[in-house]
Short mmCIF file of C-alpha atoms in Angstrom, two decimals:
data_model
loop_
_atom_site.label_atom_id
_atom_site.label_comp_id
_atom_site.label_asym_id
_atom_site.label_seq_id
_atom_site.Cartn_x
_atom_site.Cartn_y
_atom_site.Cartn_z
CA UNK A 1 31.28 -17.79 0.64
CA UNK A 2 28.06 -16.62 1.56
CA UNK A 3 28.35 -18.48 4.91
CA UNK A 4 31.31 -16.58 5.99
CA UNK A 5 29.47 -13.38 4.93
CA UNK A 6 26.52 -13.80 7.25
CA UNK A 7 29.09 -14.96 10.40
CA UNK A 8 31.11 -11.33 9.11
CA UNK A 9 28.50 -9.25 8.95
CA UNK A 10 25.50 -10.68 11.85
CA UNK A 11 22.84 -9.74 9.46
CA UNK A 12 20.07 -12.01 8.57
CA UNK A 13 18.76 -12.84 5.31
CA UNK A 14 14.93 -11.75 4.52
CA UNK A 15 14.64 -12.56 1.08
CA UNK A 16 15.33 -16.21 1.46
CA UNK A 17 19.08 -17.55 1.52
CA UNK A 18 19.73 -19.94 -0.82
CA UNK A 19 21.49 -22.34 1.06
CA UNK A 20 18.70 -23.14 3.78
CA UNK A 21 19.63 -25.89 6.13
CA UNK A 22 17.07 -28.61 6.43
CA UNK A 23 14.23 -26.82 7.63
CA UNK A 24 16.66 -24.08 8.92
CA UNK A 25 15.97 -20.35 8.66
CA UNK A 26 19.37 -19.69 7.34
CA UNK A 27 20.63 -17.14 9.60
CA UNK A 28 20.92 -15.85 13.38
CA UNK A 29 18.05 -14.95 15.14
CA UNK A 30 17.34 -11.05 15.13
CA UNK A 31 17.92 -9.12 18.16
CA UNK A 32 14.98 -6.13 18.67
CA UNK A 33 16.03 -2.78 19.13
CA UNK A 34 15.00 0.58 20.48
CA UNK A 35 16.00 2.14 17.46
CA UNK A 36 13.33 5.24 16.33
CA UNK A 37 13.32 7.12 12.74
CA UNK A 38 15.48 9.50 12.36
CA UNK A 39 16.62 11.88 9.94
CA UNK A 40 19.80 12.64 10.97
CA UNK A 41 22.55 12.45 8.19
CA UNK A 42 24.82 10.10 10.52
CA UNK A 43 27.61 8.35 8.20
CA UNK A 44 26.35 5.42 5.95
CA UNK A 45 27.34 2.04 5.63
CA UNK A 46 27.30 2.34 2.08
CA UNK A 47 30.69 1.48 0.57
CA UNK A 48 30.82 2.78 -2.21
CA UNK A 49 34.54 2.42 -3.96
CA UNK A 50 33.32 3.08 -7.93
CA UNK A 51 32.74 6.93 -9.32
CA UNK A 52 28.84 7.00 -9.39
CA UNK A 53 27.41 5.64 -13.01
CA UNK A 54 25.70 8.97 -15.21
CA UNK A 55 25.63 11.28 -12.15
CA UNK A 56 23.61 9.08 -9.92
CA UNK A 57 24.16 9.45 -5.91
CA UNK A 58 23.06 7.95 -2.98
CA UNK A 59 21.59 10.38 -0.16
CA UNK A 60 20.63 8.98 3.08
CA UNK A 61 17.36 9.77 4.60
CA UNK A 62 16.57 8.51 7.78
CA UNK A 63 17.73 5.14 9.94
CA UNK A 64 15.16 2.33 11.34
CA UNK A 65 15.63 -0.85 12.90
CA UNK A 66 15.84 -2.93 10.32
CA UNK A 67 14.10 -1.26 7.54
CA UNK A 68 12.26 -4.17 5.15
CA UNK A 69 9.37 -2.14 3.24
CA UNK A 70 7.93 1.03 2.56
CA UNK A 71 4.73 2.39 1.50
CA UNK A 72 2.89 5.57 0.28
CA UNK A 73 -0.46 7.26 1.71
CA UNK A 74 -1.78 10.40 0.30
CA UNK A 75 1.84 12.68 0.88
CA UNK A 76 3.09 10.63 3.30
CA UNK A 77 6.12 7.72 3.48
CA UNK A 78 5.83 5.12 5.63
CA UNK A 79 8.59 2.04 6.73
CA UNK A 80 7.82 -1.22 8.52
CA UNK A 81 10.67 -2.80 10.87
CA UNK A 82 11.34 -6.35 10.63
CA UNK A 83 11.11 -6.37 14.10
CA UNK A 84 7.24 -5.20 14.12
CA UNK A 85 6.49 -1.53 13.71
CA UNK A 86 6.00 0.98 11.19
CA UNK A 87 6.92 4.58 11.46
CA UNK A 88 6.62 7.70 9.16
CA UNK A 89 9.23 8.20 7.17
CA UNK A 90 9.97 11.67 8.25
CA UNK A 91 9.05 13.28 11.93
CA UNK A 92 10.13 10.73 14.14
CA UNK A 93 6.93 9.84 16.79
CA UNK A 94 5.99 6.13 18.02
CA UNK A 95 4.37 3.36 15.64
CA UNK A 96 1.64 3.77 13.61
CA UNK A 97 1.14 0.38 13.60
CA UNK A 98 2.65 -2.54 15.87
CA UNK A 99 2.65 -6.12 15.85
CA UNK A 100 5.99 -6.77 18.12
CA UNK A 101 4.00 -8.50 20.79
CA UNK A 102 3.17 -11.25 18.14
CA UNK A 103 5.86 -11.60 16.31
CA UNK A 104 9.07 -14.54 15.05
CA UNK A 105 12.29 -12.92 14.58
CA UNK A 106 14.01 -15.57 12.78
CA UNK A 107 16.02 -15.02 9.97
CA UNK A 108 13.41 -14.88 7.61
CA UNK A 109 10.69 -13.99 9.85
CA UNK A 110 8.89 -10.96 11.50
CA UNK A 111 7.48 -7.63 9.59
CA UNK A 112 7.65 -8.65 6.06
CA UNK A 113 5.57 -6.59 3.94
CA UNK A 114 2.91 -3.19 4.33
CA UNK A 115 0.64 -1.43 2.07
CA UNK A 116 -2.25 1.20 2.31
CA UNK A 117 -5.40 0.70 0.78
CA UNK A 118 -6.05 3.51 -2.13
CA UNK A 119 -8.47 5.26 0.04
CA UNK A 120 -5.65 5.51 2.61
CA UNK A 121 -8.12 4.27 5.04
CA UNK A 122 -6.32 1.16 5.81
CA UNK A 123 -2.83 -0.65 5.91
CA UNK A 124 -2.28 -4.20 5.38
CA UNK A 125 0.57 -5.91 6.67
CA UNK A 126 2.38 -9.02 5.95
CA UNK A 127 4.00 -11.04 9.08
CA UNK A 128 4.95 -14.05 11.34
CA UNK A 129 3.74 -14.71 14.66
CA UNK A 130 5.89 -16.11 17.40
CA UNK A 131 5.17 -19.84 15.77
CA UNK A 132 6.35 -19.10 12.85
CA UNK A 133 2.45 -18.65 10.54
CA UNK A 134 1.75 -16.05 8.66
CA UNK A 135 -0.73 -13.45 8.98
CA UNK A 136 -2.01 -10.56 6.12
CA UNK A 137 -3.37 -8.50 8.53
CA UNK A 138 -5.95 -4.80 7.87
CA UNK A 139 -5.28 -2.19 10.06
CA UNK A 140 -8.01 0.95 10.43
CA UNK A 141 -5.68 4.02 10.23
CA UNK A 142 -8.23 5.81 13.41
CA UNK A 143 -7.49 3.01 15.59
CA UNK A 144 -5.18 2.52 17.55
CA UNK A 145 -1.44 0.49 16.54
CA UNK A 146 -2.28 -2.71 17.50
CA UNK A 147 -5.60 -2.78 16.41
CA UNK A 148 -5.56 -5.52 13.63
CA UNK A 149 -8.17 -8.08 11.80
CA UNK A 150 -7.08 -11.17 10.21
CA UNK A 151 -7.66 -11.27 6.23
CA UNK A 152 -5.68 -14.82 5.66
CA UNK A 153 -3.78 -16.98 7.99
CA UNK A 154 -1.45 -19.53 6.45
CA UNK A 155 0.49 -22.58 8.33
CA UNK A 156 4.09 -22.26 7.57
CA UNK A 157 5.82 -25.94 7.46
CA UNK A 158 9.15 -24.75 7.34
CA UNK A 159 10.33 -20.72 8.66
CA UNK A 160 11.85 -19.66 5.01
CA UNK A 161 10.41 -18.88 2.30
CA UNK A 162 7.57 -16.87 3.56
CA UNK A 163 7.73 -13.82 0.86
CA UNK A 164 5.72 -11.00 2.48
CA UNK A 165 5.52 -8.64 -0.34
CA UNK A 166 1.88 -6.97 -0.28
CA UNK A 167 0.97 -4.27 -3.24
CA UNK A 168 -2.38 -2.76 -4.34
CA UNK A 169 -2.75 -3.01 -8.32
CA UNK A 170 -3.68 -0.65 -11.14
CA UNK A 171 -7.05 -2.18 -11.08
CA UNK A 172 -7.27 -1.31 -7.02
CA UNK A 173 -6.49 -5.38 -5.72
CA UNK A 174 -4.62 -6.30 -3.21
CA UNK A 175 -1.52 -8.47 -4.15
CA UNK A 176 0.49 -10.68 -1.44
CA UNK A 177 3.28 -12.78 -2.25
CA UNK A 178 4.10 -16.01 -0.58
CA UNK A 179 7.17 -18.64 -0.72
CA UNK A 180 6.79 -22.37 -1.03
CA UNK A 181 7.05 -22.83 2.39
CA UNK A 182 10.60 -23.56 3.21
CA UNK A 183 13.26 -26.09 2.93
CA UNK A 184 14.93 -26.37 0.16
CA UNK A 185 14.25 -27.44 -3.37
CA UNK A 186 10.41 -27.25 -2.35
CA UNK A 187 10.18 -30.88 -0.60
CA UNK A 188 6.06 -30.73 -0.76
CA UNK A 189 5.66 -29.24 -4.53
CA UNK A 190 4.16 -26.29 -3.14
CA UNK A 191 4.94 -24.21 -5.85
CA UNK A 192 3.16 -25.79 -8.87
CA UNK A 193 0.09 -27.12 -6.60
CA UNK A 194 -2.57 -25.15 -7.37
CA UNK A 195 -4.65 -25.81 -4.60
CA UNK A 196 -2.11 -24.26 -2.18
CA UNK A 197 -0.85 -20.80 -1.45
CA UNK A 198 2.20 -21.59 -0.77
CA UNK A 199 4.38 -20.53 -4.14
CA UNK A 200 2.07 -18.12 -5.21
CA UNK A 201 1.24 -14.41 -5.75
CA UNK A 202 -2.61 -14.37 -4.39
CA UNK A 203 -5.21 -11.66 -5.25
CA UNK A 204 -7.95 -10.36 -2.73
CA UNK A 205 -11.12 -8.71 -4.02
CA UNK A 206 -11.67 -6.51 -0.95
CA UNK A 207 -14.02 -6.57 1.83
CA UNK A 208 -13.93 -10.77 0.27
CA UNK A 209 -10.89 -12.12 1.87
CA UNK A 210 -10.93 -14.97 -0.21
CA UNK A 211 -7.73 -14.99 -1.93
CA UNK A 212 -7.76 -15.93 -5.98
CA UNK A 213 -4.41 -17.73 -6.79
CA UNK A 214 -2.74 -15.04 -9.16
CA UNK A 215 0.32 -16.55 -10.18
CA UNK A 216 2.17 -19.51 -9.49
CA UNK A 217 5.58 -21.34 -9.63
CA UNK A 218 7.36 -19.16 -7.94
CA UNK A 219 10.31 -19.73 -4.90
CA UNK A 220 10.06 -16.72 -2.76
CA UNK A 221 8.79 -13.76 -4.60
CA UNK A 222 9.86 -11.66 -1.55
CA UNK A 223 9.38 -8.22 -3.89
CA UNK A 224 7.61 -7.32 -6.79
CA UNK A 225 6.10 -3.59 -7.80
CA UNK A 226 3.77 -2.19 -10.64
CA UNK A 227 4.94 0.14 -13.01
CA UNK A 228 3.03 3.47 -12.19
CA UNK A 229 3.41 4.34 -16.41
CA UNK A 230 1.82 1.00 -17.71
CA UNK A 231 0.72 -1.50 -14.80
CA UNK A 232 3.61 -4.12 -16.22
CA UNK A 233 3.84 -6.63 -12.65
CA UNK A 234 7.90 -6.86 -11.93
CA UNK A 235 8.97 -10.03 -9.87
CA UNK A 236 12.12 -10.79 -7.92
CA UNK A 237 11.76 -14.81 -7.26
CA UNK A 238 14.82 -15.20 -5.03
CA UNK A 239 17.08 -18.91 -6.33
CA UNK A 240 17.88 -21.89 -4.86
CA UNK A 241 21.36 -23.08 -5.30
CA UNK A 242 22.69 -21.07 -8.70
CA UNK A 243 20.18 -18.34 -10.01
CA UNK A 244 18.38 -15.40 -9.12
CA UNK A 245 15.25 -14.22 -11.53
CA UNK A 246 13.49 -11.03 -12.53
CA UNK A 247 9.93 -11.76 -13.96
CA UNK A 248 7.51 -9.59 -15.79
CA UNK A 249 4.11 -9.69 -16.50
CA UNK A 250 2.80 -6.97 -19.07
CA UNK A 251 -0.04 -5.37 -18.76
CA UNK A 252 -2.58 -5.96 -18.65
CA UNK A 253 -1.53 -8.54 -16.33
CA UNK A 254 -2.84 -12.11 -16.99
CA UNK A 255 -3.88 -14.41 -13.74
CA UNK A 256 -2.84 -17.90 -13.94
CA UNK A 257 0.87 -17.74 -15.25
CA UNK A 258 3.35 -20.41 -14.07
CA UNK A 259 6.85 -19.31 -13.69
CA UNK A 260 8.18 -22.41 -13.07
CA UNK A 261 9.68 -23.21 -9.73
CA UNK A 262 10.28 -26.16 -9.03
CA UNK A 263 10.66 -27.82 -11.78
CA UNK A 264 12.94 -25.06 -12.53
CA UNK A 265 15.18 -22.46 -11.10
CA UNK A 266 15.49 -19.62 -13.90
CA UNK A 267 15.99 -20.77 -17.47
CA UNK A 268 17.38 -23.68 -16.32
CA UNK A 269 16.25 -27.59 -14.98
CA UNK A 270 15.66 -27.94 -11.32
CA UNK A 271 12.83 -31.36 -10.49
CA UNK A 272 12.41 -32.30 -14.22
CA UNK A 273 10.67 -30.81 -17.25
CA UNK A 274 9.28 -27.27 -17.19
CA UNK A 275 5.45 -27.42 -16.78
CA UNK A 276 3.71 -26.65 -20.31
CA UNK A 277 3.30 -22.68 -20.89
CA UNK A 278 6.00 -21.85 -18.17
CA UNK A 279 6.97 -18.20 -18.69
CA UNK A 280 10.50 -17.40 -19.14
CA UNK A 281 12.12 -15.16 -17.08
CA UNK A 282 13.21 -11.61 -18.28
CA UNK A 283 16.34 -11.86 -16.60
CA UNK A 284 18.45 -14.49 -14.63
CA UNK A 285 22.09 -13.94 -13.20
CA UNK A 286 24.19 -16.07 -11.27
CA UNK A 287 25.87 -16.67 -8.03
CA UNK A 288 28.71 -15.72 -8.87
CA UNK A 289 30.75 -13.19 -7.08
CA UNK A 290 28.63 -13.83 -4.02
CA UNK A 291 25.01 -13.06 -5.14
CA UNK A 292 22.50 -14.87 -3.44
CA UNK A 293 19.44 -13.38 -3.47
CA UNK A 294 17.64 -10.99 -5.62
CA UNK A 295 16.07 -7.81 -4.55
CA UNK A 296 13.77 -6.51 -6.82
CA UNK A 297 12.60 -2.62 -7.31
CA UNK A 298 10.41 -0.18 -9.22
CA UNK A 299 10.47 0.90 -12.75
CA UNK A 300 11.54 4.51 -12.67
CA UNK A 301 9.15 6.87 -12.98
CA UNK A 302 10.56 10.22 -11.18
CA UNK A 303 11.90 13.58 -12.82
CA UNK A 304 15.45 13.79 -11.13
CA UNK A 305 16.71 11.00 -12.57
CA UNK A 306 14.50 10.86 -16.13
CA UNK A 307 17.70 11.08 -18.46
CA UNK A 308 19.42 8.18 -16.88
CA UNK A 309 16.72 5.95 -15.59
CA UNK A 310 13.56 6.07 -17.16
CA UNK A 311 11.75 3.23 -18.23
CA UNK A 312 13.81 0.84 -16.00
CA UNK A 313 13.48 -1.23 -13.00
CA UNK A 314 15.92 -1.01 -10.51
CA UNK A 315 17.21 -3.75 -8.52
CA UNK A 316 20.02 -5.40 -5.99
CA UNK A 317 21.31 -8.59 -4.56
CA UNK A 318 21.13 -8.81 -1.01
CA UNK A 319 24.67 -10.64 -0.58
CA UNK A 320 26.23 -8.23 -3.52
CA UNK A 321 24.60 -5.00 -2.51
CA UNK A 322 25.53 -3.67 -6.31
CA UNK A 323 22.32 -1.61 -7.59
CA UNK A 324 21.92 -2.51 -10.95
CA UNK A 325 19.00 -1.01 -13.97
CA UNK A 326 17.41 -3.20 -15.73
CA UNK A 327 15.50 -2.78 -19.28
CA UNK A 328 14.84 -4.75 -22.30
CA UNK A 329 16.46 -7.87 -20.33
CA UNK A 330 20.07 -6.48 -19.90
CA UNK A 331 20.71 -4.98 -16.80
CA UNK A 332 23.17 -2.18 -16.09
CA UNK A 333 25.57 -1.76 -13.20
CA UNK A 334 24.69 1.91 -11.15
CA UNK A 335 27.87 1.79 -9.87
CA UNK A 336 26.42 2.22 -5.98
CA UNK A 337 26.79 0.12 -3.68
CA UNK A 338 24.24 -0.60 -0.31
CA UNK A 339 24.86 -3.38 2.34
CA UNK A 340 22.28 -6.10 2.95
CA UNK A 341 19.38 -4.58 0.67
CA UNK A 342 16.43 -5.63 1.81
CA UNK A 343 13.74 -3.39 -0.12
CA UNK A 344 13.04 -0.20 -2.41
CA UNK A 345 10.76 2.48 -2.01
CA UNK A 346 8.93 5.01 -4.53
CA UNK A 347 7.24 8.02 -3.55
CA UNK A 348 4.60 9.58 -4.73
CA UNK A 349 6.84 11.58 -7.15
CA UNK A 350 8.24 8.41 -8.63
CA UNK A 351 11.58 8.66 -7.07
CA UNK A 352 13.32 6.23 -5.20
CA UNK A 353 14.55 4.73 -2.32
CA UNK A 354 16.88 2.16 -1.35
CA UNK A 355 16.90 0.33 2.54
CA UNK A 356 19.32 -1.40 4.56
CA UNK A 357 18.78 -4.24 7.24
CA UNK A 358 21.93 -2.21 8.84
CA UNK A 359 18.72 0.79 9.37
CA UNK A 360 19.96 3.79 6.65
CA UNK A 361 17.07 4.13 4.12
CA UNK A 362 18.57 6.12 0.87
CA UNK A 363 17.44 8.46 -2.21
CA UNK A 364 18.10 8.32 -5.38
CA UNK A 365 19.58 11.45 -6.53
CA UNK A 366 20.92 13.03 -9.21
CA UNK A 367 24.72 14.58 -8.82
CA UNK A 368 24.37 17.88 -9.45
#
């Protein structure tokens, strides 16, 4: 089902298809774009057929090529483009920083992941050169946009599975997640070797770019987010063949937890016996009705929405494009629907927003 999706629909799959051929990327190659922010109101490609759940809307904000993160510094919004750029959110105006000279575009490949350092001094960004590695990357915000210095380089075996989720912490550290290097079913046991990167979520004590192995056992943690109230760490580990997990780590967060992969996908046996202490995951669904790869959010923090949404962590399915709230492990359908969710937002204010590989980036909004 999901094949005929992707052939449908020419999109390709960041978070990490499930079905990955044999070393394959699992989708067309990306074709780059001239597209520029925007923040026109041009019609959405949201289709959304349901009356909105508790008076909650979808506004869109702006268009991008190919929208895959999005990142606060000071009062300003930033988005990276898959296909190498980031631009402010609002104001049009060329790339604040740009990598598209050095760059895959494979299915899983190319701009993956951006944050700014707390000092909004620097941006770090997560991405694939043109064979295929990976690169976390610090960018001075005086120089100029391809002005960028190496923090960790990391041979990719395989071109999925290369996460690209970066995040500074509660406690100021920079977070980057990584996949298990591709394939499928993790061929090398990246992902509970702990003298790898591969299948981790790595910690950098900045100016040391010597990553420390956070956590491990995990697929493709292509998203994860702190929750601005607490500092609880929220993981979307996108599945292999049958399930999609969310993760949580309260605070204060504890380094060295195994989540599993491969030994298993979810709550459930993958390459033999879960290793001893493997956490459990907060919440697991299936691939049924043509999920395929989870998407995960923040925990909602903003005023518009408080009465409806507080407290919990919003989240999607790439292939499903159903938003869905999530607290105390059952999750809640929103009743809104976005195509090919590749990433969430939160500003400043705590309020959300919601991007499409098809370019719209959307707000969360209440229906007044």
């Amino acid at each position: 089902m999901r094949g005929a999706l992707f052939a449908v629909v020419g999109l390709v799959l960041l978070a990490g298809c499930a079905r990955d051929g044999s070393g394959g990327s699992g989708g067309a190659p990306t074709t780059t774009s001239t597209t520029t922010a925007s923040t026109t109101t041009a019609a959405p490609t949201t289709t959304t057929t349901r009356p909105a759940a508790k008076g909650v809307k979808l506004t869109q904000v702006a268009s991008f090529d190919q929208p895959v993160a999005m990142a606060v510094r000071g009062d300003q919004f930033y988005v990276a483009e898959k296909t190498g750029r980031v631009r402010p959110l609002a104001g049009g105006g060329g790339p604040v920083i740009d990598v598209s000279g050095n760059l895959s575009l494979g299915s899983e490949q190319g701009l993956l992941g951006l944050a700014f350092s707390p000092d909004g001094r620097s941006a770090y960004v997560n991405y694939t050169d043109r064979a295929g590695d990976t690169h976390i990357a610090e960018h001075d915000m005086s120089a100029g946009p391809t002005a960028l210095k190496d923090i960790l380089f990391v041979d990719q075996p395989f071109p999925n599975h290369n996460g690209g989720q970066l995040a500074f912490g509660p406690d100021g550290l920079l977070y980057a997640g990584l996949g298990d290097g591709g394939s499928q079913h993790d061929p090398r046991n990246n992902g509970q070797n702990p003298n790898v990167v591969l299948g981790k979520i790595l910690r950098f004590r900045l100016p040391d770019t010597k990553p420390e192995v956070f956590a491990l056992g995990l697929r493709n943690p292509w998203r994860f987010s702190f929750d601005r109230a607490g500092g609880d760490l929220w993981i979307g580990d996108v599945g292999q063949n049958q399930w999609e997990e969310v993760d949580v780590d309260r605070a204060p967060v504890d380094a060295g937890r195994n989540y599993g992969w491969s030994r298993r996908e979810g709550r459930h046996r993958e390459k033999g016996d879960p290793p001893p202490g493997a956490v459990e995951p907060e919440y697991e669904y299936s691939h049924a009705g043509g999920n395929c790869s989870v998407i995960a959010g923040y925990v909602y923090r903003g005023s518009a929405l408080r009465a409806v949404l507080d407290g919990k962590l919003l989240f999607a399915d790439y292939c499903a494009g159903d938003l869905m709230a999530l607290r105390d492990g059952k999750a809640e359908d929103l009743h809104l629907h976005v195509d090919a969710v590749t990433s969430f937002g939160q500003d400043a204010a705590g309020e959300v927003y919601v991007l499409s590989q098809r370019g719209p980036v959307y707000r969360l909004d209440a229906v007044l």
